[in-house]
JSON list of C-alpha atoms in Angstrom, two decimals:
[
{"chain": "B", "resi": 1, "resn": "UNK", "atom": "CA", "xyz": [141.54, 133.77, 138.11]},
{"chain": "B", "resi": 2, "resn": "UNK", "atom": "CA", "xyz": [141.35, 136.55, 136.68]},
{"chain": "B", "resi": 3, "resn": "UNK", "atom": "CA", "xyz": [139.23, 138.54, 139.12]},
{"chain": "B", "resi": 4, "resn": "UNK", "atom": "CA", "xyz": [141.38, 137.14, 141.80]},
{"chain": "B", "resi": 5, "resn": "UNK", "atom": "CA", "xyz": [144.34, 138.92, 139.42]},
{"chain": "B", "resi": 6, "resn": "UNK", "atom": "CA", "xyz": [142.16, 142.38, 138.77]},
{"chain": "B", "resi": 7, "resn": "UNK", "atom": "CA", "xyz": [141.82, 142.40, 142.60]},
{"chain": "B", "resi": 8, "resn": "UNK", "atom": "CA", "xyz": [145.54, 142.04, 143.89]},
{"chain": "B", "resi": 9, "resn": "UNK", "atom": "CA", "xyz": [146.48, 144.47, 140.78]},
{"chain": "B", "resi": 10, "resn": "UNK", "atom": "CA", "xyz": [144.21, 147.08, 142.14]},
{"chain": "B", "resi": 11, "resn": "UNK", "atom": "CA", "xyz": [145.20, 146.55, 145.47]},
{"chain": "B", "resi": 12, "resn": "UNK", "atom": "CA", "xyz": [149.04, 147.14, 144.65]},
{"chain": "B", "resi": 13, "resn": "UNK", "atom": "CA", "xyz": [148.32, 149.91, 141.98]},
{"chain": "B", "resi": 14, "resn": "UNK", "atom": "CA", "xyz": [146.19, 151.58, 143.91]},
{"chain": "B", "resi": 15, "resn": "UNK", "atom": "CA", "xyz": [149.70, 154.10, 144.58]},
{"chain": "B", "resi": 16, "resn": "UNK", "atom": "CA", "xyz": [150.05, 153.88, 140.70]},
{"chain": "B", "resi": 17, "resn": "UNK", "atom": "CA", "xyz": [146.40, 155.79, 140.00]},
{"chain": "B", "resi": 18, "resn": "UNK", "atom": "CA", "xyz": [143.54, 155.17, 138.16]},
{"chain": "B", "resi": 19, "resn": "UNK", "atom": "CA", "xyz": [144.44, 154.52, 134.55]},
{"chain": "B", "resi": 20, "resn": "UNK", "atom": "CA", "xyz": [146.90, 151.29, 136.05]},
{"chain": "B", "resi": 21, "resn": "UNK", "atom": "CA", "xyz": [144.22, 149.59, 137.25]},
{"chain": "B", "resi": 22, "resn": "UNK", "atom": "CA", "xyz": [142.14, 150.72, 134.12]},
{"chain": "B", "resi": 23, "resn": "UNK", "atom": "CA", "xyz": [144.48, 149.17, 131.89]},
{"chain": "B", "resi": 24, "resn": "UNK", "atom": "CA", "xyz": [144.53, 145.76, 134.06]},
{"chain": "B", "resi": 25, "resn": "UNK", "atom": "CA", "xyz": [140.73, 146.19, 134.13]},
{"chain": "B", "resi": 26, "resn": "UNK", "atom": "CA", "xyz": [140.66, 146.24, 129.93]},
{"chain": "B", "resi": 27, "resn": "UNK", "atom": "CA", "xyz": [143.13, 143.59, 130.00]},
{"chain": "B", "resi": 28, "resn": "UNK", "atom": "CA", "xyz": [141.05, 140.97, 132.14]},
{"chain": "B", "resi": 29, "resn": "UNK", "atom": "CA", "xyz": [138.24, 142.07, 130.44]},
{"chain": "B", "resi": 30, "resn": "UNK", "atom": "CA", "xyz": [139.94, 141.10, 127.39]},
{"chain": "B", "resi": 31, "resn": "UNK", "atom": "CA", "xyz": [141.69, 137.84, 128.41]},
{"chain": "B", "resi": 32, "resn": "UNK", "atom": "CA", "xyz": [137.71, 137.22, 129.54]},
{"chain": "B", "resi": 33, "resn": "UNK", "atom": "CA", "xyz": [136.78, 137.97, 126.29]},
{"chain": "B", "resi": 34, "resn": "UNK", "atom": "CA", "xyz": [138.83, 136.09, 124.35]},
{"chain": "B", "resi": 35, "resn": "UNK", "atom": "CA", "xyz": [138.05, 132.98, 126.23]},
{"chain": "B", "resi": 36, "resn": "UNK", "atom": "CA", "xyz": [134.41, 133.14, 126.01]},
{"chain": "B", "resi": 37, "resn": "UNK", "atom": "CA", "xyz": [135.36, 133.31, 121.90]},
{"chain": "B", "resi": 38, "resn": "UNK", "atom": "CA", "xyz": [137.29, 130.35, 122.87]},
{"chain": "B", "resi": 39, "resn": "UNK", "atom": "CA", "xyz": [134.57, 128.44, 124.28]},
{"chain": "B", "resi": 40, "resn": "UNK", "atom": "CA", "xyz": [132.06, 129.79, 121.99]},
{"chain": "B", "resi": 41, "resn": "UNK", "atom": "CA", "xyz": [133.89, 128.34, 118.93]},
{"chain": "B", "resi": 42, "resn": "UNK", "atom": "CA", "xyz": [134.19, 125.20, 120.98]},
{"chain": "B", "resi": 43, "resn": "UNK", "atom": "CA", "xyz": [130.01, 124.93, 121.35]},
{"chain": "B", "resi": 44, "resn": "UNK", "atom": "CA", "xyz": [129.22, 126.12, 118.00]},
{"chain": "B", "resi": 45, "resn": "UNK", "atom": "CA", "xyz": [131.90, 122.96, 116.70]},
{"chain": "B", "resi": 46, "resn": "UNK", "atom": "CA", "xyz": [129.80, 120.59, 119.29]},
{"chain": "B", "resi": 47, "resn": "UNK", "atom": "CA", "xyz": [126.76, 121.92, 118.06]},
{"chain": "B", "resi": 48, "resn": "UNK", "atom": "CA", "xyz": [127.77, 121.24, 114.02]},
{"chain": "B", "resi": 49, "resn": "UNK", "atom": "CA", "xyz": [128.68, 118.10, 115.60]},
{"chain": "B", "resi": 50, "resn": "UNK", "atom": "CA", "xyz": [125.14, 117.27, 117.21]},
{"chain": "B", "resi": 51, "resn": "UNK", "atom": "CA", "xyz": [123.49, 119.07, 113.49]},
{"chain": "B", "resi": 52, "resn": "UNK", "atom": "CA", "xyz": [125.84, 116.31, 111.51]},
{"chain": "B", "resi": 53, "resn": "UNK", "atom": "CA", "xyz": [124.16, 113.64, 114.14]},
{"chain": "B", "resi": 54, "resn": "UNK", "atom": "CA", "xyz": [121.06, 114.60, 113.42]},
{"chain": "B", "resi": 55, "resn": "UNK", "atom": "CA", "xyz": [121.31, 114.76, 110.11]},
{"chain": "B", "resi": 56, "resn": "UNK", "atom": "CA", "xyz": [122.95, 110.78, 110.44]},
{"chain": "B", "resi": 57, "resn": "UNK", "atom": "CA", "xyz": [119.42, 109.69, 112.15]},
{"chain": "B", "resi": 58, "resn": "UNK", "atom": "CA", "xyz": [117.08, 111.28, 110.46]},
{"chain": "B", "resi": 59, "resn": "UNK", "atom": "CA", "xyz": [118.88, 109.64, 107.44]},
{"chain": "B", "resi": 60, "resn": "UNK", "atom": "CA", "xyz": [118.67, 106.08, 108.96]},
{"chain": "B", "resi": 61, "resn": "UNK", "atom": "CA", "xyz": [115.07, 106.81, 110.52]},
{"chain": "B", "resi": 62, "resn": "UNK", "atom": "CA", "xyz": [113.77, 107.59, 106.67]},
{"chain": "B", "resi": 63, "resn": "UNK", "atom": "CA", "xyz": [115.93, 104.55, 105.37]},
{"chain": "B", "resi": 64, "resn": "UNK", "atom": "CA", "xyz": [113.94, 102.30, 108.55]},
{"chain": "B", "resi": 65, "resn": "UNK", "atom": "CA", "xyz": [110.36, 104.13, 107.61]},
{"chain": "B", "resi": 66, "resn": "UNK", "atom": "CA", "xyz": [111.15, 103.02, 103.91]},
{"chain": "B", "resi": 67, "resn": "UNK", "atom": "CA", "xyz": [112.08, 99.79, 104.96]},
{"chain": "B", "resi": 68, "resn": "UNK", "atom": "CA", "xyz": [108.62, 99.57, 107.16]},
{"chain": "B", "resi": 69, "resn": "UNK", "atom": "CA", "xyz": [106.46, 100.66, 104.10]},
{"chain": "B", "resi": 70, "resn": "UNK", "atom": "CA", "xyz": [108.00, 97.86, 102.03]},
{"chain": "B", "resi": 71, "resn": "UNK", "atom": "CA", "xyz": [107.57, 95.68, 104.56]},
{"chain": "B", "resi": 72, "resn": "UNK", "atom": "CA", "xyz": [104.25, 95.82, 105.40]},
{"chain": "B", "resi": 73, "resn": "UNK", "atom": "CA", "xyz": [103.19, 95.85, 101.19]},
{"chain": "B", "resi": 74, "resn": "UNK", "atom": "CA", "xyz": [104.64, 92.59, 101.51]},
{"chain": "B", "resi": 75, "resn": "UNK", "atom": "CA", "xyz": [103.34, 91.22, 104.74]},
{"chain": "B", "resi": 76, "resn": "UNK", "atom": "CA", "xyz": [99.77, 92.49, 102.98]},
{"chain": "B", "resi": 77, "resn": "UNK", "atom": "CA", "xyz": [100.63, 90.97, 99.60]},
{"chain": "B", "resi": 78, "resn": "UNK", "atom": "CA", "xyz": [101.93, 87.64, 101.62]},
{"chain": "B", "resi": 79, "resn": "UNK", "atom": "CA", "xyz": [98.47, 88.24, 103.71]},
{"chain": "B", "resi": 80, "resn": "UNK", "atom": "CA", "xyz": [96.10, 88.65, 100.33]},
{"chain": "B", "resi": 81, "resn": "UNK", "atom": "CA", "xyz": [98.23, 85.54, 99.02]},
{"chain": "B", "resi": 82, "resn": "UNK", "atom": "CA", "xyz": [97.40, 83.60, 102.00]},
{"chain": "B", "resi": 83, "resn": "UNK", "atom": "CA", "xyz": [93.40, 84.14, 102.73]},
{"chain": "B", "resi": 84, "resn": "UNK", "atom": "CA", "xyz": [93.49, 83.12, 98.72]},
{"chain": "B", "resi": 85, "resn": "UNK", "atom": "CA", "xyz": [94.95, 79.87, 99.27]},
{"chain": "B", "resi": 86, "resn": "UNK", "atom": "CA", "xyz": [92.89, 79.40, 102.45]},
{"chain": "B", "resi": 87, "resn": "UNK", "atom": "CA", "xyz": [89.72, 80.18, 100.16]},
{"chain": "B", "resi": 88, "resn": "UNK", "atom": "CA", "xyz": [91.33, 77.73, 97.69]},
{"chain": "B", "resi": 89, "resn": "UNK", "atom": "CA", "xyz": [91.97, 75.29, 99.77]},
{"chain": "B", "resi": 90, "resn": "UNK", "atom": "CA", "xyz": [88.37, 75.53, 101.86]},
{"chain": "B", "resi": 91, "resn": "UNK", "atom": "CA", "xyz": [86.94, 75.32, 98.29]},
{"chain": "B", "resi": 92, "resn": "UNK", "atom": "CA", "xyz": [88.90, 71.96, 97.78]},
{"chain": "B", "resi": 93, "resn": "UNK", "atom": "CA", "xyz": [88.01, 70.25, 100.78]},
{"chain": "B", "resi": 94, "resn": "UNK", "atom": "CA", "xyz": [84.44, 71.21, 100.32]},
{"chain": "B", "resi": 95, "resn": "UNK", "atom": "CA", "xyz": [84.57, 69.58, 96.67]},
{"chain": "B", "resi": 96, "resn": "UNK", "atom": "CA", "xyz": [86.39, 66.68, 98.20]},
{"chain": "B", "resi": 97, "resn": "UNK", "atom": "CA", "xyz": [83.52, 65.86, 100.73]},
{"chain": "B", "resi": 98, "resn": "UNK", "atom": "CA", "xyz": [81.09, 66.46, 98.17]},
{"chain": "B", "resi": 99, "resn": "UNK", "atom": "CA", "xyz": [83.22, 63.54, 96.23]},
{"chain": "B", "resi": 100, "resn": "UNK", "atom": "CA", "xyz": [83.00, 61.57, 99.07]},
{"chain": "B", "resi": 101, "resn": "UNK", "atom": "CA", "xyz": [79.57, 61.49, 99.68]},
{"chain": "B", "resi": 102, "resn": "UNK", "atom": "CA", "xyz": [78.91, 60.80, 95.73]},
{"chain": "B", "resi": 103, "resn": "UNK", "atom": "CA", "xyz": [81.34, 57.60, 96.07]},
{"chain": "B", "resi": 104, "resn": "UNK", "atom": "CA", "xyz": [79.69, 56.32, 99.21]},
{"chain": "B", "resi": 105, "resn": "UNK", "atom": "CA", "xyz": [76.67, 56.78, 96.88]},
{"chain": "B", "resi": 106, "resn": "UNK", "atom": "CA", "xyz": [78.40, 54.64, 93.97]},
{"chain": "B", "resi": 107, "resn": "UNK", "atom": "CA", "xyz": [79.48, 51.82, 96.54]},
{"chain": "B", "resi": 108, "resn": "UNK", "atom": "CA", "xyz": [75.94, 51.77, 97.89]},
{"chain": "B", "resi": 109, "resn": "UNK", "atom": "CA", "xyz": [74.77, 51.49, 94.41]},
{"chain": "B", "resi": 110, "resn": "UNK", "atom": "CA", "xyz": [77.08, 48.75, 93.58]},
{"chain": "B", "resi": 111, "resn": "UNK", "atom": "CA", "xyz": [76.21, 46.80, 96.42]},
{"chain": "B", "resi": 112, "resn": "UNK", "atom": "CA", "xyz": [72.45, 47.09, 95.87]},
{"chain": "B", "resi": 113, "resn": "UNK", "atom": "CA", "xyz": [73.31, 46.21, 91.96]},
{"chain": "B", "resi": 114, "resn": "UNK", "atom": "CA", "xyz": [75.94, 43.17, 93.31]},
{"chain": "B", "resi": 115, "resn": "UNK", "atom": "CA", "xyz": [72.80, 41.82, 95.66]},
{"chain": "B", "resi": 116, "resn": "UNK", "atom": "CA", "xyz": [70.28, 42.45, 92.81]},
{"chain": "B", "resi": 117, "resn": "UNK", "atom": "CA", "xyz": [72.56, 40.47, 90.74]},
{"chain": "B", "resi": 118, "resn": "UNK", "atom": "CA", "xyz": [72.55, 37.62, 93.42]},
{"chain": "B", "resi": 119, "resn": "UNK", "atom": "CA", "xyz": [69.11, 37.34, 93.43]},
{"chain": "B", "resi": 120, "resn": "UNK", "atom": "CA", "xyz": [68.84, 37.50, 89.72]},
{"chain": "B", "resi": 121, "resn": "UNK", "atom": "CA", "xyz": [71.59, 34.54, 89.45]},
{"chain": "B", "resi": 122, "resn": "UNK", "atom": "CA", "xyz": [69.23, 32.32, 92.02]},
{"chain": "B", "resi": 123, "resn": "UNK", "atom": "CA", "xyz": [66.28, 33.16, 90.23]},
{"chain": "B", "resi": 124, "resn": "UNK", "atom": "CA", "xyz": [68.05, 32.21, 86.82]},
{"chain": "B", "resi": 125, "resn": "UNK", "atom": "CA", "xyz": [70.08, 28.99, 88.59]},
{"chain": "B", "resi": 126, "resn": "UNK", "atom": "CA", "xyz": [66.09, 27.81, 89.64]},
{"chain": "B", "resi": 127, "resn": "UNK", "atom": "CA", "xyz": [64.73, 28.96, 86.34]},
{"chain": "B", "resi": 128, "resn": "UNK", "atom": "CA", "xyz": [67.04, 26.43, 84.41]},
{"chain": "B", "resi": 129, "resn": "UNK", "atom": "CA", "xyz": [66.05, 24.08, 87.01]},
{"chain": "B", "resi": 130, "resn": "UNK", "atom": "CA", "xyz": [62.74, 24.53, 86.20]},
{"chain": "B", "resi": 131, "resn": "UNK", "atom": "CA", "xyz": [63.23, 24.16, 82.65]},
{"chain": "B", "resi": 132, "resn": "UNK", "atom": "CA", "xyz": [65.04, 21.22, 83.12]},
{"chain": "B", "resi": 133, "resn": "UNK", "atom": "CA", "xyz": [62.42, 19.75, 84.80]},
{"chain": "B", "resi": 134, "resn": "UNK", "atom": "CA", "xyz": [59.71, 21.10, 82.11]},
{"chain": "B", "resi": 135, "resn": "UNK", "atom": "CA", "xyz": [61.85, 19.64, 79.54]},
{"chain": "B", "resi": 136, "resn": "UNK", "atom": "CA", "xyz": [62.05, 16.03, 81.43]},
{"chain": "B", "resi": 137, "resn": "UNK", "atom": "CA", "xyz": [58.01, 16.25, 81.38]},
{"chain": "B", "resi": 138, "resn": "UNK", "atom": "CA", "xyz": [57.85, 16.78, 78.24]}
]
């Protein structure tokens, strides 16, 4: 606009001289000037805008990175806590098997002893008779 202005000005002053169209000249240029100021102000607010933005996420991004170092000392202590109660319980079932096999032993035992005792009781049962019949002899 305002070249399209500096133009028809130095059209119609061109009658009126130089320092006319000098004046409208330092006049655009200032009106030019004082909108660039305008528009600089403007980017230099958007930029402190973008700066306080940045500022915002960095913020949350240290608050998340925190967040991610606590988190995984606790997924490791949960871990540790873990593989010992798998150890634990490994350790258990091992011992329980080991019980197992010892009361398989026991009932094995027993039944040998509960036969042995059997036989003993016929042995005795035909001892008496035995003596019985000794005792009739006599």
């Amino acid at each position: 606009q305002q070249s399209v202005r500096l133009e028809e000005s130095s059209r119609e002053s061109a009658s009126a001289g130089l320092p006319a169209t000098r004046d409208l000249y330092v006049d655009t240029l200032k009106a030019d000037l004082n909108e660039l100021s305008r528009v600089i102000d403007s980017q230099r607010m958007f930029l402190a805008g973008l700066e306080d933005k940045v500022s915002e996420l960095t913020a949350v991004r240290d608050r998340m990175e925190d967040q991610n170092r606590q988190l995984a000392a606790e997924n490791q202590r949960l871990l540790e806590a873990l593989n010992q109660r798998t150890r634990r319980l490994q350790d258990l079932e091992e011992t329980n098997a080991i019980y197992k096999i010892k009361d398989r032993q026991r009932e094995d035992d027993f039944t040998k002893t509960e036969k042995t005792a059997q036989g003993l009781n016929v042995d005795n049962q035909q001892l008496q008779i035995e003596k019985k019949r000794l005792l009739e002899i006599n």
